[in-house]
Coordinates of C-alpha atoms and ligand atoms in Angstrom, one line a residue:
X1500 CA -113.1 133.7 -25.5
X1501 CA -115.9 135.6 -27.2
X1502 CA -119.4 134.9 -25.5
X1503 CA -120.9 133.8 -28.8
X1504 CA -118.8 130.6 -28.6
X1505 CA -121.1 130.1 -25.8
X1506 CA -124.6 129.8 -27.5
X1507 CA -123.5 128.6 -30.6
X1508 CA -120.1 126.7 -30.1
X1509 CA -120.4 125.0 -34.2
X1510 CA -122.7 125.6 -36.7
X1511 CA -122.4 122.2 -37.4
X1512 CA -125.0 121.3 -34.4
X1513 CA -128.7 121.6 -33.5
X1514 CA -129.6 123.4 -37.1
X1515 CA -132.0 120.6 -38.1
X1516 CA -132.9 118.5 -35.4
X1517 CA -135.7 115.2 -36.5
X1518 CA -138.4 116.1 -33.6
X1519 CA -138.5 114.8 -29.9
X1520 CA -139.0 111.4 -30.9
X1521 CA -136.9 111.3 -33.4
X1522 CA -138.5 111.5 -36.5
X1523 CA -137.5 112.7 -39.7
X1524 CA -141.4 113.3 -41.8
X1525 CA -142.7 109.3 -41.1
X1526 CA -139.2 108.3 -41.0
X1527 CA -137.0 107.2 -38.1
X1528 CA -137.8 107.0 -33.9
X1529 CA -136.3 104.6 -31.5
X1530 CA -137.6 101.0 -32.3
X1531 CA -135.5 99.1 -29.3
X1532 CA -136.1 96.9 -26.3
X1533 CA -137.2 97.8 -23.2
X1534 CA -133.7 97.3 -21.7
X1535 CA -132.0 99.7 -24.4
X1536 CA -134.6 102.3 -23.3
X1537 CA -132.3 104.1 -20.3
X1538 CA -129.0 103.7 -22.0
X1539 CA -130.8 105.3 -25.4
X1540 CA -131.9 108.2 -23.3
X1541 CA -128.8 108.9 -21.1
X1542 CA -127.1 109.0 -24.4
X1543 CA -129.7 111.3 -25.7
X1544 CA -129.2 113.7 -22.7
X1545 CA -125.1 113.6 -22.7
X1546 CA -125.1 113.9 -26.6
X1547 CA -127.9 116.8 -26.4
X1548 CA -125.1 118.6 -23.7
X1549 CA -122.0 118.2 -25.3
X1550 CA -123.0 120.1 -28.7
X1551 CA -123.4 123.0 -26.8
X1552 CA -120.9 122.4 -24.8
X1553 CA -117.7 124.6 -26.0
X1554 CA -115.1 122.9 -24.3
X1555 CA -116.1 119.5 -26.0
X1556 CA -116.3 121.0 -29.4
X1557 CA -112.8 122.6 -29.2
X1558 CA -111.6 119.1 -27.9
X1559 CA -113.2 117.7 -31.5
X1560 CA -112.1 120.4 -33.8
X1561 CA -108.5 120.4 -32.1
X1562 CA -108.5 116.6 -32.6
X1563 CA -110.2 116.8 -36.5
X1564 CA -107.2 119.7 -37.3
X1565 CA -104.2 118.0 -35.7
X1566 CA -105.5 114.1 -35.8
X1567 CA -107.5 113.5 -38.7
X1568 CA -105.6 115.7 -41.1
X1569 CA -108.9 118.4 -41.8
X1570 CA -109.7 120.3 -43.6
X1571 CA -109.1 117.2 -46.1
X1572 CA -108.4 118.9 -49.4
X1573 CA -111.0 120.1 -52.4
X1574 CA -109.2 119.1 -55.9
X1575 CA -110.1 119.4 -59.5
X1576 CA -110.4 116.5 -61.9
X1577 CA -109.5 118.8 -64.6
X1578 CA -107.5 115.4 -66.8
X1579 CA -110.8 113.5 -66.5
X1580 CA -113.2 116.3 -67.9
X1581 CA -110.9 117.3 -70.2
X1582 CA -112.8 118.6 -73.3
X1583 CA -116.1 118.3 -71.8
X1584 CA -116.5 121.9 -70.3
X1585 CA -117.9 120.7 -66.5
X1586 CA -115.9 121.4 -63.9
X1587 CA -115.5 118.7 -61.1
X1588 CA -114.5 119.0 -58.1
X1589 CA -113.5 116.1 -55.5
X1590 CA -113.7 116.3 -51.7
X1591 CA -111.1 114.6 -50.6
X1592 CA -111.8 111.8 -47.9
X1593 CA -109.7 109.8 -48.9
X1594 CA -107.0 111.4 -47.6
X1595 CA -108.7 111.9 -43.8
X1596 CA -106.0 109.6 -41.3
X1597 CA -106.8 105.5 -41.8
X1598 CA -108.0 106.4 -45.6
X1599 CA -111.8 107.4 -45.2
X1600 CA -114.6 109.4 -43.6
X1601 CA -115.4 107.3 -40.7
X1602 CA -113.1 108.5 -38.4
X1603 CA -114.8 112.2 -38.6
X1604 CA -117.8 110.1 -36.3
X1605 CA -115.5 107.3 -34.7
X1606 CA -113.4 110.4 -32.9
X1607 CA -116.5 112.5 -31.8
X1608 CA -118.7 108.9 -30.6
X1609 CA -115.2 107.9 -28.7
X1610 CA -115.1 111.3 -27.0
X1611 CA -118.5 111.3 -25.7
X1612 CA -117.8 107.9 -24.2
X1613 CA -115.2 109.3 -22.4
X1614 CA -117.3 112.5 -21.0
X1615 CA -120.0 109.7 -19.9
X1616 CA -117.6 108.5 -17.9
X1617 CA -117.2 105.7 -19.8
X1618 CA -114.0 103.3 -20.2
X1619 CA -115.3 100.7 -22.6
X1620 CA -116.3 100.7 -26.2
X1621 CA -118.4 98.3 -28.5
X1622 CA -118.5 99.0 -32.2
X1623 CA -119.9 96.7 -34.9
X1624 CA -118.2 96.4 -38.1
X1625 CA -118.7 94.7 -42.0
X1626 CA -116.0 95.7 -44.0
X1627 CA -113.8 96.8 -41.3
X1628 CA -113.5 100.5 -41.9
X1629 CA -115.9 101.2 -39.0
X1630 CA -113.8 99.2 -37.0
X1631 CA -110.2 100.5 -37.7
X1632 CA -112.0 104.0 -37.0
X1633 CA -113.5 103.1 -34.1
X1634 CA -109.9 101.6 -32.6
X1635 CA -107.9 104.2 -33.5
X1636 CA -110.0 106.9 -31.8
X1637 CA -110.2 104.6 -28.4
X1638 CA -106.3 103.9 -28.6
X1639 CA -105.9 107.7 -29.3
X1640 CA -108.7 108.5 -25.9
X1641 CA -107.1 105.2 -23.9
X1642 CA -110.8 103.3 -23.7
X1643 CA -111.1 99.5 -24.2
X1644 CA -112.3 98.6 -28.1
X1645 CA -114.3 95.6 -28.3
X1646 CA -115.1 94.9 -32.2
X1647 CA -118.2 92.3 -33.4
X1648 CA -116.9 91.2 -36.9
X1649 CA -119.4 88.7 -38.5
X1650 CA -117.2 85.5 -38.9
X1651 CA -117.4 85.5 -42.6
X1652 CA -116.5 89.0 -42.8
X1653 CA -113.2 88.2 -40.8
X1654 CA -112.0 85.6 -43.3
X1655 CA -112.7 88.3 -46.0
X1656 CA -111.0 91.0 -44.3
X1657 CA -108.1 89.5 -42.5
X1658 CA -106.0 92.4 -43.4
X1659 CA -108.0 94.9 -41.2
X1660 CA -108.7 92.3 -38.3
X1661 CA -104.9 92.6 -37.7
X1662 CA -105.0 96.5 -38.1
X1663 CA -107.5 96.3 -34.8
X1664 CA -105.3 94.2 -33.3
X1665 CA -102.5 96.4 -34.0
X1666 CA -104.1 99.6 -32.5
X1667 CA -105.4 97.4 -29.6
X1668 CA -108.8 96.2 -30.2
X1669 CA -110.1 92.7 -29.3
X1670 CA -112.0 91.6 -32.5
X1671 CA -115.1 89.6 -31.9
X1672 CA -116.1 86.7 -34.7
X1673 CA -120.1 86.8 -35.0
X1674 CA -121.3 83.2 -36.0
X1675 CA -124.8 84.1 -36.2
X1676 CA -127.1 84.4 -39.1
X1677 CA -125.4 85.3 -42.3
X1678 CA -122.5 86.0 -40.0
X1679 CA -122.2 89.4 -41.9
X1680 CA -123.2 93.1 -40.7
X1681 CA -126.4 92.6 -39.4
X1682 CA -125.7 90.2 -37.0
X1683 CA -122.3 92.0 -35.8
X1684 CA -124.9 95.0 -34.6
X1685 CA -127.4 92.3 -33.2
X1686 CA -124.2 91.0 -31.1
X1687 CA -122.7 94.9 -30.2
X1688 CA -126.6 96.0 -28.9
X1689 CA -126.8 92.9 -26.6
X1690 CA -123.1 93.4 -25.2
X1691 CA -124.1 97.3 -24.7
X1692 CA -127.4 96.0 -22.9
X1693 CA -125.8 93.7 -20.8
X1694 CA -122.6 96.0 -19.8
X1695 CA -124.1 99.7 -20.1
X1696 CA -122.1 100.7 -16.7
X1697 CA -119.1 101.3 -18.2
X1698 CA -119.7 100.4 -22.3
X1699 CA -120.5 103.4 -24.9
X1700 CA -121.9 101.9 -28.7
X1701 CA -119.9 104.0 -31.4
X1702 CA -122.8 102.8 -34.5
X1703 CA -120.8 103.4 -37.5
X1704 CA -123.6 105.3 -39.9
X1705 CA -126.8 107.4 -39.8
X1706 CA -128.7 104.6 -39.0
X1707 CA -129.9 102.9 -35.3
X1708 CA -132.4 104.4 -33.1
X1709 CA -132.3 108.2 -32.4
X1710 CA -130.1 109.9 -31.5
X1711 CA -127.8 107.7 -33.8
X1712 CA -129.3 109.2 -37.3
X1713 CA -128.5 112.6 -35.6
X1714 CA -125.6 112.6 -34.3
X1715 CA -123.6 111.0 -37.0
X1716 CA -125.3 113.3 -39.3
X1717 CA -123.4 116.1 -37.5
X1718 CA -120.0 114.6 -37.0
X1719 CA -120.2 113.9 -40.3
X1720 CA -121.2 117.5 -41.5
X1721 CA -117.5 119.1 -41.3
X1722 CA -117.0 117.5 -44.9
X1723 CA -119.5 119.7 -46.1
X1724 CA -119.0 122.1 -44.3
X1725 CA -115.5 122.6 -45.5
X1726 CA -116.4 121.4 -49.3
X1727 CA -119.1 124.3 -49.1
X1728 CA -115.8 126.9 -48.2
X1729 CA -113.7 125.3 -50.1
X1730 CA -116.3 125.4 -53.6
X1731 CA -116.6 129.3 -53.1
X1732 CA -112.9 130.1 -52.7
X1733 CA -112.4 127.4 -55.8
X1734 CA -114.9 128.0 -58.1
X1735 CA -116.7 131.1 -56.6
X1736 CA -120.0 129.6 -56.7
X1737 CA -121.6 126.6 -55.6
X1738 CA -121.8 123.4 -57.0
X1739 CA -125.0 122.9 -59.5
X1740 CA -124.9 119.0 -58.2
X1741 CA -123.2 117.0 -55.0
X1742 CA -122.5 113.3 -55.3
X1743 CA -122.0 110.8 -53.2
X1744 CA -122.3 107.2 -52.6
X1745 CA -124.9 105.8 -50.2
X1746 CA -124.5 102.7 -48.0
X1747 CA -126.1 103.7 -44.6
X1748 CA -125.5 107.1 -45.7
X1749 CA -123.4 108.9 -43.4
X1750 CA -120.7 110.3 -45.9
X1751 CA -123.6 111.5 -48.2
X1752 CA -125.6 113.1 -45.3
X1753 CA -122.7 114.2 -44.3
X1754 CA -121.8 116.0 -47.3
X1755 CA -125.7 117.5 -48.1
X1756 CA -126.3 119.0 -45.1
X1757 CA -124.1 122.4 -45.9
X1758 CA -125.9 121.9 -49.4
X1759 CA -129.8 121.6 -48.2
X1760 CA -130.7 125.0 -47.8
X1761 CA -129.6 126.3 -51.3
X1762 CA -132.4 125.5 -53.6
X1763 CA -129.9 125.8 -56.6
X1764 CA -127.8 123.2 -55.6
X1765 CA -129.2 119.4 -56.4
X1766 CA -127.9 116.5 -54.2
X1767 CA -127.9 112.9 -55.6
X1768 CA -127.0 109.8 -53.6
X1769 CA -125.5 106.6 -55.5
X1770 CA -126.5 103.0 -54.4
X1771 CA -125.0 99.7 -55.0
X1772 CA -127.2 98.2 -58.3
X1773 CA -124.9 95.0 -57.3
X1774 CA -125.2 92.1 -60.6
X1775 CA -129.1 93.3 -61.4
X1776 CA -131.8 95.0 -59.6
X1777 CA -133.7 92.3 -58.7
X1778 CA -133.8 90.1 -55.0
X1779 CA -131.0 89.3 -53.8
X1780 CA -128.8 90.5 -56.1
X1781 CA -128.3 94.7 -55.2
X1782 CA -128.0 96.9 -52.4
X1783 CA -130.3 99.8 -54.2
X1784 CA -132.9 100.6 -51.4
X1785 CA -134.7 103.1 -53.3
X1786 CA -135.5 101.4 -55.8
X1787 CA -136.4 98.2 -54.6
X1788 CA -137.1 99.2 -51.0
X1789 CA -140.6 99.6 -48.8
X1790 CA -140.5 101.2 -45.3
X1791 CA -139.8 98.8 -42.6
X1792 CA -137.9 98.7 -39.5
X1793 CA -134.5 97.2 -39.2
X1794 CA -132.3 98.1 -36.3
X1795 CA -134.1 100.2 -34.2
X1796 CA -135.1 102.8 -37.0
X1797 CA -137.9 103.2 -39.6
X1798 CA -136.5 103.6 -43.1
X1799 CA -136.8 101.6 -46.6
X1800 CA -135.9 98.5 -46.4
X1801 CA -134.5 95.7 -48.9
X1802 CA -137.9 92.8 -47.8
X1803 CA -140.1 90.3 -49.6
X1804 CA -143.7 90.4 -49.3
X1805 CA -143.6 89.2 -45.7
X1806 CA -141.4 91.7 -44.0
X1807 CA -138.7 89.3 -44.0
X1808 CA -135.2 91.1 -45.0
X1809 CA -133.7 90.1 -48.1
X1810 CA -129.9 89.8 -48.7
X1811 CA -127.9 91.7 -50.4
X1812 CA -124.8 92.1 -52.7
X1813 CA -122.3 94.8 -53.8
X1814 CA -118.7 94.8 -55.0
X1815 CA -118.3 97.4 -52.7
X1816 CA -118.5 96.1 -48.8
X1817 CA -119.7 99.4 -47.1
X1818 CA -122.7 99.8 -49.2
X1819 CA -123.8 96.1 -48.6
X1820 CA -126.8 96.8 -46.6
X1821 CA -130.6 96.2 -46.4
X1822 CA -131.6 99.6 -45.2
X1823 CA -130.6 102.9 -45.2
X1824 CA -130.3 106.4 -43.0
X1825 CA -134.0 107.5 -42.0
X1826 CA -133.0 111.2 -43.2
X1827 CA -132.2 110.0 -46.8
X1828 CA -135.9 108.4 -46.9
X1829 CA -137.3 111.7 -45.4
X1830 CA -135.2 113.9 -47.7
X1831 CA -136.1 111.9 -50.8
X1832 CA -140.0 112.0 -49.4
X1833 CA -140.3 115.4 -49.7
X1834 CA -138.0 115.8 -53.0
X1835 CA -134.8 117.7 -51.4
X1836 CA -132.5 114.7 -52.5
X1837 CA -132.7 111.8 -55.5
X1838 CA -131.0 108.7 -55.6
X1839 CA -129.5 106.5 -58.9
X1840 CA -127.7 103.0 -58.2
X1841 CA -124.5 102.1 -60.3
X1842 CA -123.8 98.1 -60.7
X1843 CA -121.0 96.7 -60.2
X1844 CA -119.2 96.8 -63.5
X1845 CA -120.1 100.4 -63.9
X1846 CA -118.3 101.4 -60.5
X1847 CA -114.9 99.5 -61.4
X1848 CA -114.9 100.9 -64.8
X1849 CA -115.6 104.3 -62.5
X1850 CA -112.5 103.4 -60.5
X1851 CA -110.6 103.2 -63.6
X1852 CA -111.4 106.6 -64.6
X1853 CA -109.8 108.1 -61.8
X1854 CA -107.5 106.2 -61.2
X1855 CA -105.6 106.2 -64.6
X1856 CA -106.5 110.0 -65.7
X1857 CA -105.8 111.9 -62.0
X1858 CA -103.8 109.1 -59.8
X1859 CA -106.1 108.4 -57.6
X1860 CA -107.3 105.1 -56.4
X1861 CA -111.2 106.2 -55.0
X1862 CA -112.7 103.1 -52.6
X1863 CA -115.0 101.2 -54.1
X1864 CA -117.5 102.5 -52.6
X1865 CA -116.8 105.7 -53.9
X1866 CA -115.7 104.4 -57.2
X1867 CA -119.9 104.7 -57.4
X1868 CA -120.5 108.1 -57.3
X1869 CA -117.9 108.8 -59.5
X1870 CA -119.3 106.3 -62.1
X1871 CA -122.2 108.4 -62.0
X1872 CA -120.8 111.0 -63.0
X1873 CA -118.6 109.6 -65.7
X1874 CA -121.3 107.9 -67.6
X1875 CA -123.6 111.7 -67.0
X1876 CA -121.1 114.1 -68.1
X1877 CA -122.4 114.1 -71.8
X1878 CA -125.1 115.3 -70.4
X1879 CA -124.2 118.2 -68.3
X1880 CA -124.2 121.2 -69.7
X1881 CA -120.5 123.3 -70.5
X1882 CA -119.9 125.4 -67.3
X1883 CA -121.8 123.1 -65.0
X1884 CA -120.0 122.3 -61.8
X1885 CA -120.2 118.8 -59.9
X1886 CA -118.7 118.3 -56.7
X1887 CA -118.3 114.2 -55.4
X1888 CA -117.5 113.0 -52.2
X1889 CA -114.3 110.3 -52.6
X1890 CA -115.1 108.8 -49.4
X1891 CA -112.3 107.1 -48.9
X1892 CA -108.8 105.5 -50.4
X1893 CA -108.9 102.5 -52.3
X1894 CA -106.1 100.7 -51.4
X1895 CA -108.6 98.4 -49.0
X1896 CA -110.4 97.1 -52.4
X1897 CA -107.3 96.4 -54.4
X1898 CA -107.0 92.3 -53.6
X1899 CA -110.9 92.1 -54.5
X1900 CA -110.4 94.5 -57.5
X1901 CA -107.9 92.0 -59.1
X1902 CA -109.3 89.0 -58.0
X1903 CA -112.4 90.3 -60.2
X1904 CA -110.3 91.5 -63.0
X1905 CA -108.8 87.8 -63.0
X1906 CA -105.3 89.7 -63.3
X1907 CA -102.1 88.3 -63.1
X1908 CA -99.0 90.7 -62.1
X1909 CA -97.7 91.4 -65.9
X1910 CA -96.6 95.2 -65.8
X1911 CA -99.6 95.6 -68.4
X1912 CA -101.3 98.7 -67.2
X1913 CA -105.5 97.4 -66.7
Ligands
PLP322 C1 -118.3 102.6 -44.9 C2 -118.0 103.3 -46.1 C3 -119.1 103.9 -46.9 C4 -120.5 103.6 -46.7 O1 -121.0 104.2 -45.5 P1 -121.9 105.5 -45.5 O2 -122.4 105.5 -44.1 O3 -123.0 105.4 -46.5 O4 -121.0 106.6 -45.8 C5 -118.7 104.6 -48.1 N1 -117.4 104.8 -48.4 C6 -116.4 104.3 -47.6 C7 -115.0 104.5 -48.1 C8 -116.7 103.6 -46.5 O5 -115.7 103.1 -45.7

């Protein structure tokens, strides 16, 4: 093995660390209880080793190739643009094993559990995605999976409860609160807390307490790491704009970060807009956000005058969230990165676009960043190039997409 593997075993790691506390600018750090102190920091120290560790990053790029299905593919919407004169190019999530980009962090969280010795798993879950990840990389490692699903979130997404209990896991109904997200994470903290002996906490997005906003950052970054390759063998140049939706932001940071060193290249993350940007009604934390701390990090934050955290609403389950990753806030802070919000209608009519015109059903989720681009392309210029990040399959949304549409089964395309 060549020696260089030995002091740089990825370039995916330790190229843009926040500082020792965890800070991205004013954004970020470790807001926890004292009992989460210890368990933080031992994480801290294994994760800090195992970057650099070659033998752990072969275990996670053998696993990514032969596993997960990467490099996930780079494809041209050439149908949807046609006449237009931009090219645009979709990274292909999607089609990553169990249909989206969560798995890239799931299988690297899961197999740092393991080298801490570890033979238990808590993850927290809204949608579900986080969770089926999350159980298919501890079935696939042999470690218990112990999923909090706020209880209204199960009866919403009864379809992936059983695929956890399929691969294994022992879903957890949250009755707390909204009984949504938020309080499946209070629930999967105090479990972590009270069991930290043998218990990991796989945190599904760029989001928690540092080393969280980190580390899923970088098992995230093989999308753009490969989309960067992939955009130079394809197009032989690099994109003049990346896209990609933005719910905690892991799938966007995850894309940017082969992107944020070329000044050229502009990055813009999508946010749910929801029915209307006002209270209660959107997920769109730059533009209706302050900073605040929620979850053990300083970010923006969906809150009224008070502090108190307002609710939220999307079509789209996975961007449903009052905050957002502490690296987004920085980025945007110092102008490296902008961020738009798509409503709701807007993002269906999105997934329609691609779905008709290339065969592809996008999540909806997704379905935002590519509404973004479909209601900008009169504006590019011929010959620009657009790269978006399909996070992940769609077949997840299609109950809730007809249930919206109101459609009955007729053969009459929608
Ligand atoms: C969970 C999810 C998201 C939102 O999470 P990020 O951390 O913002 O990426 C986006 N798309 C899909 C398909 C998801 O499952």
């Amino acid at each position: 093995m060549p020696s260089s593997l030995h002091v740089n075993p990825s370039p995916l790691f330790g190229k843009r660390d926040p500082d020792s506390r965890g800070y991205f600018g004013e954004f970020g750090g470790r807001f926890i209880p004292e009992t989460l102190v210890a368990p933080v920091e031992a994480l801290t120290a294994a994760y800090f080793e195992a970057r650099r560790d070659p033998e752990f990053v072969a275990e996670l790029e053998h696993l990514l190739a032969t596993f997960v299905g990467r490099p996930t593919p780079l494809y041209e919407a050439r149908n949807a643009t046609a006449g237009t004169g931009v090219r645009l190019f979709l990274k292909r999530e999607d089609l990553a094993h169990t249909g989206a980009h969560k798995i890239n962090n799931a299988i690297g969280q899961a197999l740092l559990a393991r080298r801490m010795g570890k033979t238990r798993v808590v993850a927290e879950t809204g949608a579900g995605q986080h969770g089926v990840a999350t159980a298919t990389a501890c079935a696939l490692l042999g470690l218990e999976c112990i999923v909090y699903m706020g209880a209204q979130d199960m009866a919403r997404q009864a379809l992936n409860v059983f695929r956890m209990q399929m691969l294994g896991a022992t879903v957890t109904s949250v009755d707390a609160g909204s009984q949504t997200l938020k309080d499946a994470i209070n629930e999967a903290m105090r479990d972590w807390v009270a069991n930290v002996a043998t218990t990991s906490y796989v945190l599904g997005s760029v989001l928690g307490p540092h080393p969280y906003p980190l580390m899923v950052r970088e098992f995230q970054s093989v999308i753009g790491a490969e989309a960067r390759a992939q955009m130079l063998d394809a197009a032989g140049r690099l994109p003049d704009l990346v896209v990609a939706c933005v719910g905690g932001g892991s799938n966007a940071m995850g894309i940017f970060d082969a992107f944020i060193g070329d000044p050229s290249v502009q990055l813009l993350g999508v946010e749910a807009g929801g029915r209307a940007i006002a209270d209660g009604e959107h997920a769109a934390r730059f533009a209706g956000g302050a900073p605040g701390v929620l979850h053990g990090t300083r970010s923006l934050l969906l809150q009224d005058t008070h502090g108190n955290v307002l609710p939220t609403h999307s079509v789209s389950a996975g961007l449903d969230y009052p905050s957002v990753g502490p690296e987004h806030a920085w980025l945007a802070s110092i102008g490296r990165t902008r961020y738009d919000w798509i409503d709701d209608d807007a993002a269906l009519d999105g997934f329609g676009w691609i779905a008709r015109l290339e065969g592809i059903l996008p999540a909806l989720e997704s379905s935002h960043a590519i509404a973004w681009v479909q209601r900008h392309v009169q504006t590019f210029k011929a010959g620009d190039v657009v790269l978006v990040n399909v996070s992940g399959r769609g077949d997840k949304d299609v109950d809730s997409i007809r249930a919206r549409l109101g459609l009955a089964v007729t053969g009459t395309p929608v």
